[in-house]
């Protein structure tokens, strides 16, 4: 595939523009290596998360974020630095797990103790709720192999990994983010489970 330099320049400008609008820095394509730009996807969008309010679930939140980082290339979840405003806030409470996405890659996750007390796996809960922030809906009922099947897979299910369809959907959400508006997330809607 032949990529012209003006196309690369436009892609770099759009990447920088949209990253500045979202408040996060994103690596722009290299102007010195057009063949690398043509052969690779747009650099991963980096989103930070603040798990300081997740209490006893902090390690599960960190593992859930690491699972997404292992599973997809288009997005990377990093812990926020001290004093940095995070894209994703993770809190523990006594209710049922839920997510409140605001825009694609941004929002609040609640790791609810109610599900944990009933026997649901904390890492699966964390990865599932982060999946909502990454634009995935619940897929109920569903098998244990589907992360987004949530609680319908039962308490015996401890699989915290997205399946191939879920991975592809997140990749598409973020690789397409530069060409569409609004993203896949329903802003301001609480997603329970």
PDB file of C-alpha atoms in Angstrom:
ATOM      1  CA  UNK A   1       0.000   0.000   0.000  1.00  0.00           C
ATOM      2  CA  UNK A   2       1.387   3.396  -0.963  1.00  0.00           C
ATOM      3  CA  UNK A   3       0.908   6.208   1.555  1.00  0.00           C
ATOM      4  CA  UNK A   4       1.505   9.775   0.450  1.00  0.00           C
ATOM      5  CA  UNK A   5       3.233  12.217   2.804  1.00  0.00           C
ATOM      6  CA  UNK A   6       0.251  14.628   2.961  1.00  0.00           C
ATOM      7  CA  UNK A   7      -1.842  11.740   4.294  1.00  0.00           C
ATOM      8  CA  UNK A   8       0.731  11.060   6.993  1.00  0.00           C
ATOM      9  CA  UNK A   9       0.825  14.739   7.887  1.00  0.00           C
ATOM     10  CA  UNK A  10      -2.955  14.868   8.123  1.00  0.00           C
ATOM     11  CA  UNK A  11      -3.012  11.755  10.316  1.00  0.00           C
ATOM     12  CA  UNK A  12      -0.400  13.312  12.620  1.00  0.00           C
ATOM     13  CA  UNK A  13      -2.359  16.575  12.879  1.00  0.00           C
ATOM     14  CA  UNK A  14      -5.615  14.739  13.612  1.00  0.00           C
ATOM     15  CA  UNK A  15      -3.922  12.530  16.204  1.00  0.00           C
ATOM     16  CA  UNK A  16      -2.438  15.508  18.035  1.00  0.00           C
ATOM     17  CA  UNK A  17      -5.644  17.558  17.753  1.00  0.00           C
ATOM     18  CA  UNK A  18      -7.915  14.827  19.115  1.00  0.00           C
ATOM     19  CA  UNK A  19      -5.455  13.894  21.840  1.00  0.00           C
ATOM     20  CA  UNK A  20      -5.301  17.510  23.006  1.00  0.00           C
ATOM     21  CA  UNK A  21      -9.094  17.708  22.997  1.00  0.00           C
ATOM     22  CA  UNK A  22      -9.312  14.613  25.239  1.00  0.00           C
ATOM     23  CA  UNK A  23      -6.620  15.910  27.593  1.00  0.00           C
ATOM     24  CA  UNK A  24      -4.231  13.011  27.011  1.00  0.00           C
ATOM     25  CA  UNK A  25      -0.950  12.894  25.166  1.00  0.00           C
ATOM     26  CA  UNK A  26      -0.725  10.383  22.341  1.00  0.00           C
ATOM     27  CA  UNK A  27       2.309   9.449  20.322  1.00  0.00           C
ATOM     28  CA  UNK A  28       2.037  10.943  16.834  1.00  0.00           C
ATOM     29  CA  UNK A  29       3.136   8.936  13.791  1.00  0.00           C
ATOM     30  CA  UNK A  30       6.782   9.439  12.878  1.00  0.00           C
ATOM     31  CA  UNK A  31       7.316  11.655   9.840  1.00  0.00           C
ATOM     32  CA  UNK A  32      10.736  10.061   9.275  1.00  0.00           C
ATOM     33  CA  UNK A  33       9.455   6.545   8.766  1.00  0.00           C
ATOM     34  CA  UNK A  34       6.437   6.558   6.394  1.00  0.00           C
ATOM     35  CA  UNK A  35       6.681   2.813   5.758  1.00  0.00           C
ATOM     36  CA  UNK A  36       6.347   2.122   9.478  1.00  0.00           C
ATOM     37  CA  UNK A  37       3.289   4.359   9.646  1.00  0.00           C
ATOM     38  CA  UNK A  38       1.702   2.582   6.704  1.00  0.00           C
ATOM     39  CA  UNK A  39       2.361  -0.849   8.200  1.00  0.00           C
ATOM     40  CA  UNK A  40       1.266  -0.144  11.770  1.00  0.00           C
ATOM     41  CA  UNK A  41      -1.945   0.913  13.433  1.00  0.00           C
ATOM     42  CA  UNK A  42      -2.380   4.334  15.004  1.00  0.00           C
ATOM     43  CA  UNK A  43      -0.426   4.492  18.269  1.00  0.00           C
ATOM     44  CA  UNK A  44      -2.271   3.232  21.321  1.00  0.00           C
ATOM     45  CA  UNK A  45      -4.464   5.788  23.038  1.00  0.00           C
ATOM     46  CA  UNK A  46      -3.294   6.080  26.641  1.00  0.00           C
ATOM     47  CA  UNK A  47      -5.891   6.465  29.368  1.00  0.00           C
ATOM     48  CA  UNK A  48      -5.056   6.808  33.021  1.00  0.00           C
ATOM     49  CA  UNK A  49      -6.979   5.344  35.918  1.00  0.00           C
ATOM     50  CA  UNK A  50      -7.068   6.275  39.583  1.00  0.00           C
ATOM     51  CA  UNK A  51      -7.626   3.245  41.799  1.00  0.00           C
ATOM     52  CA  UNK A  52      -6.860   5.064  45.058  1.00  0.00           C
ATOM     53  CA  UNK A  53     -10.534   4.836  46.025  1.00  0.00           C
ATOM     54  CA  UNK A  54     -10.854   1.131  45.220  1.00  0.00           C
ATOM     55  CA  UNK A  55      -9.815   0.076  48.757  1.00  0.00           C
ATOM     56  CA  UNK A  56      -9.210  -3.675  49.040  1.00  0.00           C
ATOM     57  CA  UNK A  57      -9.745  -4.114  45.290  1.00  0.00           C
ATOM     58  CA  UNK A  58      -6.732  -2.078  44.113  1.00  0.00           C
ATOM     59  CA  UNK A  59      -4.698  -5.125  43.049  1.00  0.00           C
ATOM     60  CA  UNK A  60      -7.732  -6.525  41.197  1.00  0.00           C
ATOM     61  CA  UNK A  61      -8.160  -3.186  39.392  1.00  0.00           C
ATOM     62  CA  UNK A  62      -4.472  -3.132  38.436  1.00  0.00           C
ATOM     63  CA  UNK A  63      -4.753  -6.718  37.154  1.00  0.00           C
ATOM     64  CA  UNK A  64      -7.949  -5.905  35.209  1.00  0.00           C
ATOM     65  CA  UNK A  65      -6.168  -2.988  33.509  1.00  0.00           C
ATOM     66  CA  UNK A  66      -3.146  -5.199  32.764  1.00  0.00           C
ATOM     67  CA  UNK A  67      -5.438  -7.784  31.148  1.00  0.00           C
ATOM     68  CA  UNK A  68      -6.801  -5.146  28.774  1.00  0.00           C
ATOM     69  CA  UNK A  69      -3.251  -3.997  28.012  1.00  0.00           C
ATOM     70  CA  UNK A  70      -2.295  -7.602  27.179  1.00  0.00           C
ATOM     71  CA  UNK A  71      -5.423  -8.119  25.087  1.00  0.00           C
ATOM     72  CA  UNK A  72      -5.612  -5.062  22.810  1.00  0.00           C
ATOM     73  CA  UNK A  73      -3.192  -2.777  20.974  1.00  0.00           C
ATOM     74  CA  UNK A  74      -5.301   0.329  20.325  1.00  0.00           C
ATOM     75  CA  UNK A  75      -5.615   1.407  23.954  1.00  0.00           C
ATOM     76  CA  UNK A  76      -3.397   1.332  27.025  1.00  0.00           C
ATOM     77  CA  UNK A  77      -4.542   1.778  30.612  1.00  0.00           C
ATOM     78  CA  UNK A  78      -1.966   3.262  33.002  1.00  0.00           C
ATOM     79  CA  UNK A  79      -2.172   4.212  36.664  1.00  0.00           C
ATOM     80  CA  UNK A  80      -2.411   7.971  37.047  1.00  0.00           C
ATOM     81  CA  UNK A  81       0.626   9.723  38.492  1.00  0.00           C
ATOM     82  CA  UNK A  82       0.247  11.485  41.817  1.00  0.00           C
ATOM     83  CA  UNK A  83      -1.653  14.712  41.234  1.00  0.00           C
ATOM     84  CA  UNK A  84      -2.615  13.759  37.664  1.00  0.00           C
ATOM     85  CA  UNK A  85      -6.269  13.943  36.683  1.00  0.00           C
ATOM     86  CA  UNK A  86      -7.287  10.424  35.621  1.00  0.00           C
ATOM     87  CA  UNK A  87      -9.575   9.466  32.754  1.00  0.00           C
ATOM     88  CA  UNK A  88     -11.061   6.629  34.794  1.00  0.00           C
ATOM     89  CA  UNK A  89     -11.862   6.774  38.481  1.00  0.00           C
ATOM     90  CA  UNK A  90     -12.309   3.439  40.282  1.00  0.00           C
ATOM     91  CA  UNK A  91     -14.164   3.331  43.584  1.00  0.00           C
ATOM     92  CA  UNK A  92     -15.223   0.611  46.009  1.00  0.00           C
ATOM     93  CA  UNK A  93     -18.680   0.690  47.543  1.00  0.00           C
ATOM     94  CA  UNK A  94     -21.246  -1.653  49.067  1.00  0.00           C
ATOM     95  CA  UNK A  95     -23.540  -1.781  46.022  1.00  0.00           C
ATOM     96  CA  UNK A  96     -23.479  -3.888  42.864  1.00  0.00           C
ATOM     97  CA  UNK A  97     -20.576  -3.347  40.396  1.00  0.00           C
ATOM     98  CA  UNK A  98     -21.326  -0.726  37.766  1.00  0.00           C
ATOM     99  CA  UNK A  99     -19.760   1.701  35.337  1.00  0.00           C
ATOM    100  CA  UNK A 100     -20.661   5.240  34.427  1.00  0.00           C
ATOM    101  CA  UNK A 101     -18.924   5.992  31.108  1.00  0.00           C
ATOM    102  CA  UNK A 102     -18.812   9.643  30.109  1.00  0.00           C
ATOM    103  CA  UNK A 103     -16.982   9.389  26.774  1.00  0.00           C
ATOM    104  CA  UNK A 104     -14.983   6.578  25.200  1.00  0.00           C
ATOM    105  CA  UNK A 105     -12.129   5.794  27.602  1.00  0.00           C
ATOM    106  CA  UNK A 106     -13.463   8.044  30.362  1.00  0.00           C
ATOM    107  CA  UNK A 107     -15.766   7.546  33.324  1.00  0.00           C
ATOM    108  CA  UNK A 108     -16.192   6.014  36.763  1.00  0.00           C
ATOM    109  CA  UNK A 109     -16.141   2.344  37.766  1.00  0.00           C
ATOM    110  CA  UNK A 110     -17.600   1.026  41.007  1.00  0.00           C
ATOM    111  CA  UNK A 111     -16.305  -2.288  42.331  1.00  0.00           C
ATOM    112  CA  UNK A 112     -19.344  -3.231  44.415  1.00  0.00           C
ATOM    113  CA  UNK A 113     -18.879  -5.410  47.457  1.00  0.00           C
ATOM    114  CA  UNK A 114     -22.351  -6.900  47.008  1.00  0.00           C
ATOM    115  CA  UNK A 115     -21.163  -9.063  44.094  1.00  0.00           C
ATOM    116  CA  UNK A 116     -17.894  -9.897  45.845  1.00  0.00           C
ATOM    117  CA  UNK A 117     -19.809 -10.970  48.965  1.00  0.00           C
ATOM    118  CA  UNK A 118     -21.911 -13.251  46.745  1.00  0.00           C
ATOM    119  CA  UNK A 119     -18.743 -14.928  45.437  1.00  0.00           C
ATOM    120  CA  UNK A 120     -17.994 -13.184  42.137  1.00  0.00           C
ATOM    121  CA  UNK A 121     -14.320 -12.873  41.155  1.00  0.00           C
ATOM    122  CA  UNK A 122     -12.820  -9.420  41.789  1.00  0.00           C
ATOM    123  CA  UNK A 123     -10.462  -9.471  38.804  1.00  0.00           C
ATOM    124  CA  UNK A 124     -13.293 -10.482  36.450  1.00  0.00           C
ATOM    125  CA  UNK A 125     -15.453  -7.694  37.901  1.00  0.00           C
ATOM    126  CA  UNK A 126     -12.673  -5.162  37.381  1.00  0.00           C
ATOM    127  CA  UNK A 127     -11.921  -6.214  33.793  1.00  0.00           C
ATOM    128  CA  UNK A 128     -15.659  -6.339  32.989  1.00  0.00           C
ATOM    129  CA  UNK A 129     -16.353  -2.828  34.311  1.00  0.00           C
ATOM    130  CA  UNK A 130     -13.276  -1.430  32.544  1.00  0.00           C
ATOM    131  CA  UNK A 131     -14.677  -3.058  29.393  1.00  0.00           C
ATOM    132  CA  UNK A 132     -17.709  -0.766  29.701  1.00  0.00           C
ATOM    133  CA  UNK A 133     -15.415   2.275  29.841  1.00  0.00           C
ATOM    134  CA  UNK A 134     -13.746   0.938  26.669  1.00  0.00           C
ATOM    135  CA  UNK A 135     -17.138   0.952  24.925  1.00  0.00           C
ATOM    136  CA  UNK A 136     -18.430  -2.597  25.430  1.00  0.00           C
ATOM    137  CA  UNK A 137     -22.045  -3.362  26.377  1.00  0.00           C
ATOM    138  CA  UNK A 138     -23.239  -6.210  28.587  1.00  0.00           C
ATOM    139  CA  UNK A 139     -23.860  -9.452  26.692  1.00  0.00           C
ATOM    140  CA  UNK A 140     -26.447 -11.273  28.774  1.00  0.00           C
ATOM    141  CA  UNK A 141     -26.998 -14.069  29.093  1.00  0.00           C
ATOM    142  CA  UNK A 142     -23.616 -15.315  28.102  1.00  0.00           C
ATOM    143  CA  UNK A 143     -21.004 -17.979  28.646  1.00  0.00           C
ATOM    144  CA  UNK A 144     -17.969 -17.701  30.924  1.00  0.00           C
ATOM    145  CA  UNK A 145     -15.779 -17.275  27.845  1.00  0.00           C
ATOM    146  CA  UNK A 146     -17.401 -13.853  27.308  1.00  0.00           C
ATOM    147  CA  UNK A 147     -16.072 -11.281  29.773  1.00  0.00           C
ATOM    148  CA  UNK A 148     -19.033  -9.029  29.077  1.00  0.00           C
ATOM    149  CA  UNK A 149     -21.526 -11.750  30.045  1.00  0.00           C
ATOM    150  CA  UNK A 150     -20.892 -10.493  33.567  1.00  0.00           C
ATOM    151  CA  UNK A 151     -22.824 -12.126  36.366  1.00  0.00           C
ATOM    152  CA  UNK A 152     -24.848 -14.357  34.036  1.00  0.00           C
ATOM    153  CA  UNK A 153     -21.808 -16.659  33.756  1.00  0.00           C
ATOM    154  CA  UNK A 154     -22.225 -17.460  37.470  1.00  0.00           C
ATOM    155  CA  UNK A 155     -19.959 -17.286  40.489  1.00  0.00           C
ATOM    156  CA  UNK A 156     -17.895 -20.283  39.335  1.00  0.00           C
ATOM    157  CA  UNK A 157     -16.694 -18.235  36.351  1.00  0.00           C
ATOM    158  CA  UNK A 158     -13.366 -16.559  37.047  1.00  0.00           C
ATOM    159  CA  UNK A 159     -12.371 -15.773  33.430  1.00  0.00           C
ATOM    160  CA  UNK A 160     -11.156 -12.145  33.367  1.00  0.00           C
ATOM    161  CA  UNK A 161     -10.163 -12.121  29.674  1.00  0.00           C
ATOM    162  CA  UNK A 162     -12.178 -10.641  26.800  1.00  0.00           C
ATOM    163  CA  UNK A 163     -13.021 -13.029  23.977  1.00  0.00           C
ATOM    164  CA  UNK A 164     -11.968 -12.405  20.372  1.00  0.00           C
ATOM    165  CA  UNK A 165     -15.177 -10.506  19.529  1.00  0.00           C
ATOM    166  CA  UNK A 166     -14.789  -8.223  22.550  1.00  0.00           C
ATOM    167  CA  UNK A 167     -11.116  -7.574  21.749  1.00  0.00           C
ATOM    168  CA  UNK A 168     -11.970  -6.732  18.133  1.00  0.00           C
ATOM    169  CA  UNK A 169     -14.745  -4.375  19.225  1.00  0.00           C
ATOM    170  CA  UNK A 170     -12.402  -2.424  21.535  1.00  0.00           C
ATOM    171  CA  UNK A 171      -9.760  -2.277  18.790  1.00  0.00           C
ATOM    172  CA  UNK A 172     -12.407  -0.923  16.405  1.00  0.00           C
ATOM    173  CA  UNK A 173     -13.745   1.570  18.976  1.00  0.00           C
ATOM    174  CA  UNK A 174     -10.340   3.172  19.355  1.00  0.00           C
ATOM    175  CA  UNK A 175      -8.969   2.808  15.842  1.00  0.00           C
ATOM    176  CA  UNK A 176     -12.157   4.388  14.513  1.00  0.00           C
ATOM    177  CA  UNK A 177     -12.254   7.134  17.153  1.00  0.00           C
ATOM    178  CA  UNK A 178     -10.506   9.585  14.838  1.00  0.00           C
ATOM    179  CA  UNK A 179     -13.067   9.145  12.068  1.00  0.00           C
ATOM    180  CA  UNK A 180     -16.337   9.310  13.980  1.00  0.00           C
ATOM    181  CA  UNK A 181     -17.906  11.402  16.673  1.00  0.00           C
ATOM    182  CA  UNK A 182     -19.333  10.346  19.995  1.00  0.00           C
ATOM    183  CA  UNK A 183     -17.745   6.901  20.222  1.00  0.00           C
ATOM    184  CA  UNK A 184     -19.531   3.720  21.178  1.00  0.00           C
ATOM    185  CA  UNK A 185     -20.192   4.774  24.761  1.00  0.00           C
ATOM    186  CA  UNK A 186     -23.620   5.929  25.840  1.00  0.00           C
ATOM    187  CA  UNK A 187     -22.614   8.977  27.831  1.00  0.00           C
ATOM    188  CA  UNK A 188     -24.155   9.471  31.259  1.00  0.00           C
ATOM    189  CA  UNK A 189     -25.785   6.018  31.386  1.00  0.00           C
ATOM    190  CA  UNK A 190     -25.028   3.834  34.407  1.00  0.00           C
ATOM    191  CA  UNK A 191     -24.242   0.279  33.324  1.00  0.00           C
ATOM    192  CA  UNK A 192     -24.933  -2.108  36.209  1.00  0.00           C
ATOM    193  CA  UNK A 193     -23.094  -5.472  36.270  1.00  0.00           C
TER     194      UNK A 193
END
